[in-house]
Amino acid sequence: ASSRQPRLAVCNAALSACGNSGRWQRSLEIFSTMPSQELSPDIISYGAMMSACERAAQWELCLAFFQDLGNSSNIITFGAAISACAKGGEWQRAMLLLSLARAMSLKAN
């Protein structure tokens, strides 16, 4: 199990790098291969994927990742989901997510 931690960190770094450079599809490929490498995506993995989707205006995919997180969501994943919805013209969804974040008392640092 301890050898998985560095590999997960490398995977997460690759997800972020691809997402930051506009290669959201490559991020998706990396994310989808994680289980075959015996790696379980963590909150950082999901946050990187959601940010990649948000930057690429892939609001529906971003929300799918958000829903997968369930109660594990944090201010970063909420922010990515809200921004993705706003960029996609889904203002009602963005406002609903903002209300949910407030109800959960999530605050930015």
CSV table of N, CA and C in Angstrom, one decimal:
chain,number,residue,atom,x,y,z
A,1,ALA,N,0.8,-1.2,0.0
A,1,ALA,CA,0.0,0.0,0.0
A,1,ALA,C,0.9,1.3,0.0
A,2,SER,N,2.0,1.2,0.7
A,2,SER,CA,2.8,2.4,0.7
A,2,SER,C,3.4,2.8,-0.6
A,3,SER,N,3.6,1.8,-1.5
A,3,SER,CA,4.2,2.2,-2.8
A,3,SER,C,3.1,2.8,-3.7
A,4,ARG,N,1.9,2.8,-3.3
A,4,ARG,CA,0.8,3.4,-4.1
A,4,ARG,C,0.8,4.9,-3.9
A,5,GLN,N,1.2,5.3,-2.7
A,5,GLN,CA,1.1,6.8,-2.3
A,5,GLN,C,1.9,7.6,-3.3
A,6,PRO,N,3.2,7.3,-3.6
A,6,PRO,CA,4.0,8.1,-4.5
A,6,PRO,C,3.4,8.0,-5.9
A,7,ARG,N,2.9,6.9,-6.3
A,7,ARG,CA,2.3,6.7,-7.7
A,7,ARG,C,1.0,7.5,-7.8
A,8,LEU,N,0.2,7.6,-6.7
A,8,LEU,CA,-1.0,8.4,-6.7
A,8,LEU,C,-0.6,9.9,-6.8
A,9,ALA,N,0.5,10.3,-6.1
A,9,ALA,CA,0.9,11.7,-6.2
A,9,ALA,C,1.4,12.0,-7.6
A,10,VAL,N,2.0,11.1,-8.3
A,10,VAL,CA,2.5,11.4,-9.7
A,10,VAL,C,1.3,11.4,-10.6
A,11,CYS,N,0.3,10.6,-10.4
A,11,CYS,CA,-0.9,10.6,-11.2
A,11,CYS,C,-1.6,11.9,-11.0
A,12,ASN,N,-1.8,12.3,-9.8
A,12,ASN,CA,-2.4,13.6,-9.5
A,12,ASN,C,-1.7,14.8,-10.1
A,13,ALA,N,-0.4,14.8,-10.1
A,13,ALA,CA,0.4,15.8,-10.7
A,13,ALA,C,0.2,15.8,-12.2
A,14,ALA,N,0.1,14.6,-12.8
A,14,ALA,CA,-0.2,14.6,-14.3
A,14,ALA,C,-1.6,15.1,-14.6
A,15,LEU,N,-2.6,14.7,-13.8
A,15,LEU,CA,-3.9,15.2,-14.0
A,15,LEU,C,-3.9,16.7,-13.9
A,16,SER,N,-3.3,17.3,-13.0
A,16,SER,CA,-3.2,18.8,-12.8
A,16,SER,C,-2.5,19.4,-14.0
A,17,ALA,N,-1.4,18.8,-14.4
A,17,ALA,CA,-0.6,19.4,-15.5
A,17,ALA,C,-1.4,19.4,-16.8
A,18,CYS,N,-2.0,18.3,-17.1
A,18,CYS,CA,-2.8,18.2,-18.3
A,18,CYS,C,-4.0,19.1,-18.3
A,19,GLY,N,-4.7,19.2,-17.1
A,19,GLY,CA,-5.8,20.1,-17.0
A,19,GLY,C,-5.4,21.6,-17.1
A,20,ASN,N,-4.3,21.9,-16.5
A,20,ASN,CA,-3.8,23.3,-16.6
A,20,ASN,C,-3.3,23.7,-18.0
A,21,SER,N,-3.0,22.7,-18.8
A,21,SER,CA,-2.5,23.0,-20.1
A,21,SER,C,-3.6,22.9,-21.2
A,22,GLY,N,-4.8,22.7,-20.7
A,22,GLY,CA,-6.0,22.6,-21.6
A,22,GLY,C,-6.2,21.2,-22.2
A,23,ARG,N,-5.5,20.2,-21.7
A,23,ARG,CA,-5.6,18.9,-22.2
A,23,ARG,C,-6.5,18.0,-21.3
A,24,TRP,N,-7.7,18.5,-21.2
A,24,TRP,CA,-8.7,17.8,-20.3
A,24,TRP,C,-9.0,16.4,-20.7
A,25,GLN,N,-8.9,16.1,-22.0
A,25,GLN,CA,-9.2,14.7,-22.5
A,25,GLN,C,-8.1,13.8,-22.0
A,26,ARG,N,-6.8,14.3,-22.0
A,26,ARG,CA,-5.7,13.5,-21.6
A,26,ARG,C,-5.9,13.2,-20.1
A,27,SER,N,-6.3,14.2,-19.3
A,27,SER,CA,-6.6,14.1,-17.9
A,27,SER,C,-7.6,12.9,-17.7
A,28,LEU,N,-8.6,12.9,-18.5
A,28,LEU,CA,-9.7,11.9,-18.4
A,28,LEU,C,-9.1,10.5,-18.7
A,29,GLU,N,-8.2,10.4,-19.7
A,29,GLU,CA,-7.6,9.1,-19.9
A,29,GLU,C,-6.7,8.7,-18.8
A,30,ILE,N,-6.0,9.6,-18.2
A,30,ILE,CA,-5.1,9.2,-17.0
A,30,ILE,C,-6.0,8.7,-15.9
A,31,PHE,N,-7.1,9.5,-15.6
A,31,PHE,CA,-8.0,9.2,-14.5
A,31,PHE,C,-8.6,7.8,-14.7
A,32,SER,N,-9.0,7.6,-15.9
A,32,SER,CA,-9.7,6.3,-16.2
A,32,SER,C,-8.8,5.1,-16.1
A,33,THR,N,-7.5,5.3,-16.2
A,33,THR,CA,-6.6,4.2,-16.0
A,33,THR,C,-6.1,3.9,-14.6
A,34,MET,N,-6.5,4.8,-13.7
A,34,MET,CA,-6.0,4.6,-12.3
A,34,MET,C,-6.4,3.3,-11.7
A,35,PRO,N,-7.7,2.9,-11.8
A,35,PRO,CA,-8.1,1.6,-11.2
A,35,PRO,C,-7.2,0.4,-11.8
A,36,SER,N,-6.9,0.4,-13.0
A,36,SER,CA,-6.1,-0.7,-13.6
A,36,SER,C,-4.7,-0.7,-13.0
A,37,GLN,N,-4.3,0.5,-12.5
A,37,GLN,CA,-2.9,0.6,-11.8
A,37,GLN,C,-3.1,0.4,-10.3
A,38,GLU,N,-4.2,-0.1,-9.9
A,38,GLU,CA,-4.5,-0.3,-8.5
A,38,GLU,C,-4.4,1.0,-7.7
A,39,LEU,N,-4.8,2.1,-8.3
A,39,LEU,CA,-4.9,3.4,-7.6
A,39,LEU,C,-6.3,3.8,-7.5
A,40,SER,N,-6.7,4.2,-6.3
A,40,SER,CA,-8.0,4.8,-6.0
A,40,SER,C,-7.9,6.3,-6.1
A,41,PRO,N,-8.6,6.9,-7.0
A,41,PRO,CA,-8.6,8.4,-7.0
A,41,PRO,C,-9.0,9.0,-5.6
A,42,ASP,N,-8.3,10.0,-5.2
A,42,ASP,CA,-8.7,10.7,-3.9
A,42,ASP,C,-9.3,12.1,-4.2
A,43,ILE,N,-9.5,12.8,-3.2
A,43,ILE,CA,-10.1,14.2,-3.4
A,43,ILE,C,-9.2,15.1,-4.2
A,44,ILE,N,-7.9,14.9,-4.2
A,44,ILE,CA,-7.0,15.7,-5.1
A,44,ILE,C,-7.2,15.3,-6.5
A,45,SER,N,-7.3,14.0,-6.8
A,45,SER,CA,-7.6,13.5,-8.1
A,45,SER,C,-8.9,14.1,-8.7
A,46,TYR,N,-9.9,14.0,-7.9
A,46,TYR,CA,-11.2,14.5,-8.3
A,46,TYR,C,-11.2,16.1,-8.5
A,47,GLY,N,-10.5,16.7,-7.6
A,47,GLY,CA,-10.3,18.2,-7.8
A,47,GLY,C,-9.6,18.6,-9.0
A,48,ALA,N,-8.6,17.8,-9.4
A,48,ALA,CA,-7.8,18.1,-10.6
A,48,ALA,C,-8.7,17.8,-11.8
A,49,MET,N,-9.4,16.7,-11.8
A,49,MET,CA,-10.3,16.4,-12.9
A,49,MET,C,-11.4,17.5,-13.1
A,50,MET,N,-12.0,17.9,-12.0
A,50,MET,CA,-13.0,18.9,-12.0
A,50,MET,C,-12.5,20.2,-12.5
A,51,SER,N,-11.3,20.6,-12.1
A,51,SER,CA,-10.7,21.8,-12.6
A,51,SER,C,-10.4,21.8,-14.1
A,52,ALA,N,-9.9,20.6,-14.5
A,52,ALA,CA,-9.7,20.4,-15.9
A,52,ALA,C,-11.0,20.6,-16.7
A,53,CYS,N,-12.0,20.0,-16.3
A,53,CYS,CA,-13.3,20.1,-16.9
A,53,CYS,C,-13.9,21.5,-16.9
A,54,GLU,N,-13.7,22.1,-15.8
A,54,GLU,CA,-14.2,23.5,-15.6
A,54,GLU,C,-13.5,24.4,-16.6
A,55,ARG,N,-12.1,24.3,-16.7
A,55,ARG,CA,-11.4,25.1,-17.7
A,55,ARG,C,-11.8,24.9,-19.1
A,56,ALA,N,-12.2,23.7,-19.4
A,56,ALA,CA,-12.6,23.3,-20.8
A,56,ALA,C,-14.1,23.5,-21.0
A,57,ALA,N,-14.8,24.1,-20.1
A,57,ALA,CA,-16.2,24.3,-20.2
A,57,ALA,C,-17.0,23.0,-20.4
A,58,GLN,N,-16.6,22.0,-19.7
A,58,GLN,CA,-17.2,20.7,-19.7
A,58,GLN,C,-18.0,20.5,-18.4
A,59,TRP,N,-19.1,21.4,-18.3
A,59,TRP,CA,-19.8,21.5,-17.1
A,59,TRP,C,-20.5,20.1,-16.7
A,60,GLU,N,-21.0,19.4,-17.7
A,60,GLU,CA,-21.7,18.2,-17.3
A,60,GLU,C,-20.8,17.1,-16.8
A,61,LEU,N,-19.6,17.0,-17.4
A,61,LEU,CA,-18.6,16.1,-16.9
A,61,LEU,C,-18.1,16.5,-15.5
A,62,CYS,N,-17.9,17.8,-15.3
A,62,CYS,CA,-17.5,18.3,-14.0
A,62,CYS,C,-18.5,17.9,-13.0
A,63,LEU,N,-19.8,18.1,-13.3
A,63,LEU,CA,-20.8,17.7,-12.3
A,63,LEU,C,-20.9,16.2,-12.0
A,64,ALA,N,-20.5,15.4,-13.1
A,64,ALA,CA,-20.5,13.9,-12.9
A,64,ALA,C,-19.4,13.6,-11.8
A,65,PHE,N,-18.2,14.2,-12.0
A,65,PHE,CA,-17.2,14.0,-11.0
A,65,PHE,C,-17.6,14.5,-9.6
A,66,PHE,N,-18.3,15.6,-9.6
A,66,PHE,CA,-18.7,16.2,-8.3
A,66,PHE,C,-19.7,15.2,-7.6
A,67,GLN,N,-20.6,14.7,-8.4
A,67,GLN,CA,-21.6,13.7,-7.8
A,67,GLN,C,-20.9,12.5,-7.3
A,68,ASP,N,-19.9,12.0,-8.0
A,68,ASP,CA,-19.1,10.8,-7.6
A,68,ASP,C,-18.5,11.0,-6.2
A,69,LEU,N,-18.2,12.3,-5.9
A,69,LEU,CA,-17.6,12.6,-4.6
A,69,LEU,C,-18.6,12.5,-3.4
A,70,GLY,N,-19.8,12.8,-3.7
A,70,GLY,CA,-20.8,12.7,-2.6
A,70,GLY,C,-20.5,13.7,-1.5
A,71,ASN,N,-20.4,13.1,-0.3
A,71,ASN,CA,-20.2,13.9,0.9
A,71,ASN,C,-18.7,14.3,1.1
A,72,SER,N,-17.9,13.8,0.2
A,72,SER,CA,-16.4,14.2,0.3
A,72,SER,C,-16.1,15.5,-0.3
A,73,SER,N,-17.0,16.2,-0.9
A,73,SER,CA,-16.7,17.5,-1.5
A,73,SER,C,-16.2,18.5,-0.6
A,74,ASN,N,-15.3,19.4,-1.1
A,74,ASN,CA,-14.8,20.4,-0.3
A,74,ASN,C,-14.9,21.8,-1.0
A,75,ILE,N,-14.4,22.8,-0.5
A,75,ILE,CA,-14.6,24.1,-1.1
A,75,ILE,C,-14.0,24.2,-2.5
A,76,ILE,N,-12.9,23.4,-2.7
A,76,ILE,CA,-12.3,23.4,-4.1
A,76,ILE,C,-13.1,22.8,-5.1
A,77,THR,N,-13.7,21.6,-4.7
A,77,THR,CA,-14.5,20.9,-5.7
A,77,THR,C,-15.9,21.6,-5.9
A,78,PHE,N,-16.4,22.2,-4.9
A,78,PHE,CA,-17.6,23.1,-5.0
A,78,PHE,C,-17.3,24.2,-6.0
A,79,GLY,N,-16.2,24.9,-5.7
A,79,GLY,CA,-15.8,26.0,-6.6
A,79,GLY,C,-15.7,25.7,-8.1
A,80,ALA,N,-15.0,24.5,-8.3
A,80,ALA,CA,-14.9,24.1,-9.7
A,80,ALA,C,-16.3,23.8,-10.3
A,81,ALA,N,-17.1,23.1,-9.6
A,81,ALA,CA,-18.5,22.8,-10.1
A,81,ALA,C,-19.3,24.1,-10.3
A,82,ILE,N,-19.2,25.0,-9.4
A,82,ILE,CA,-20.0,26.3,-9.6
A,82,ILE,C,-19.5,27.0,-10.8
A,83,SER,N,-18.2,27.1,-10.9
A,83,SER,CA,-17.6,27.8,-12.0
A,83,SER,C,-17.9,27.2,-13.4
A,84,ALA,N,-17.8,25.8,-13.4
A,84,ALA,CA,-18.1,25.1,-14.6
A,84,ALA,C,-19.6,25.3,-15.1
A,85,CYS,N,-20.5,25.3,-14.1
A,85,CYS,CA,-21.9,25.6,-14.4
A,85,CYS,C,-22.1,27.0,-14.9
A,86,ALA,N,-21.4,28.0,-14.2
A,86,ALA,CA,-21.5,29.4,-14.7
A,86,ALA,C,-21.0,29.5,-16.1
A,87,LYS,N,-19.8,29.0,-16.4
A,87,LYS,CA,-19.3,29.1,-17.7
A,87,LYS,C,-20.1,28.4,-18.8
A,88,GLY,N,-20.9,27.4,-18.4
A,88,GLY,CA,-21.8,26.7,-19.3
A,88,GLY,C,-23.2,27.3,-19.4
A,89,GLY,N,-23.3,28.5,-18.7
A,89,GLY,CA,-24.6,29.1,-18.8
A,89,GLY,C,-25.7,28.5,-17.9
A,90,GLU,N,-25.3,27.6,-17.0
A,90,GLU,CA,-26.2,26.9,-16.1
A,90,GLU,C,-26.2,27.6,-14.8
A,91,TRP,N,-26.8,28.9,-14.8
A,91,TRP,CA,-26.8,29.7,-13.6
A,91,TRP,C,-27.6,29.1,-12.5
A,92,GLN,N,-28.8,28.5,-12.8
A,92,GLN,CA,-29.6,27.9,-11.8
A,92,GLN,C,-28.8,26.8,-11.0
A,93,ARG,N,-28.1,26.0,-11.8
A,93,ARG,CA,-27.3,25.0,-11.1
A,93,ARG,C,-26.2,25.6,-10.3
A,94,ALA,N,-25.5,26.6,-10.8
A,94,ALA,CA,-24.5,27.3,-10.1
A,94,ALA,C,-25.0,27.8,-8.8
A,95,MET,N,-26.1,28.5,-8.8
A,95,MET,CA,-26.7,29.1,-7.6
A,95,MET,C,-27.1,28.0,-6.6
A,96,LEU,N,-27.7,26.9,-7.1
A,96,LEU,CA,-28.0,25.8,-6.2
A,96,LEU,C,-26.8,25.2,-5.5
A,97,LEU,N,-25.7,25.0,-6.3
A,97,LEU,CA,-24.5,24.5,-5.7
A,97,LEU,C,-23.9,25.5,-4.6
A,98,LEU,N,-24.0,26.8,-4.9
A,98,LEU,CA,-23.6,27.8,-4.0
A,98,LEU,C,-24.4,27.8,-2.7
A,99,SER,N,-25.7,27.6,-2.8
A,99,SER,CA,-26.6,27.5,-1.7
A,99,SER,C,-26.2,26.2,-0.9
A,100,LEU,N,-25.9,25.1,-1.5
A,100,LEU,CA,-25.6,23.9,-0.9
A,100,LEU,C,-24.3,24.0,-0.1
A,101,ALA,N,-23.3,24.7,-0.8
A,101,ALA,CA,-22.0,24.9,-0.1
A,101,ALA,C,-22.2,25.8,1.2
A,102,ARG,N,-23.0,26.8,1.1
A,102,ARG,CA,-23.3,27.6,2.3
A,102,ARG,C,-24.0,26.8,3.3
A,103,ALA,N,-24.9,26.0,2.9
A,103,ALA,CA,-25.7,25.2,3.9
A,103,ALA,C,-24.7,24.2,4.6
A,104,MET,N,-23.7,23.8,3.9
A,104,MET,CA,-22.7,22.9,4.5
A,104,MET,C,-21.6,23.6,5.3
A,105,SER,N,-21.7,25.0,5.3
A,105,SER,CA,-20.8,25.9,6.0
A,105,SER,C,-19.4,25.7,5.4
A,106,LEU,N,-19.3,25.6,4.1
A,106,LEU,CA,-17.9,25.5,3.5
A,106,LEU,C,-17.5,27.0,3.3
A,107,LYS,N,-16.2,27.2,3.7
A,107,LYS,CA,-15.7,28.6,3.5
A,107,LYS,C,-14.3,28.5,2.8
A,108,ALA,N,-14.0,29.5,2.0
A,108,ALA,CA,-12.7,29.6,1.4
A,108,ALA,C,-11.7,30.0,2.5
A,109,ASN,N,-10.5,29.5,2.4
A,109,ASN,CA,-9.4,29.9,3.3
A,109,ASN,C,-8.9,31.3,3.0
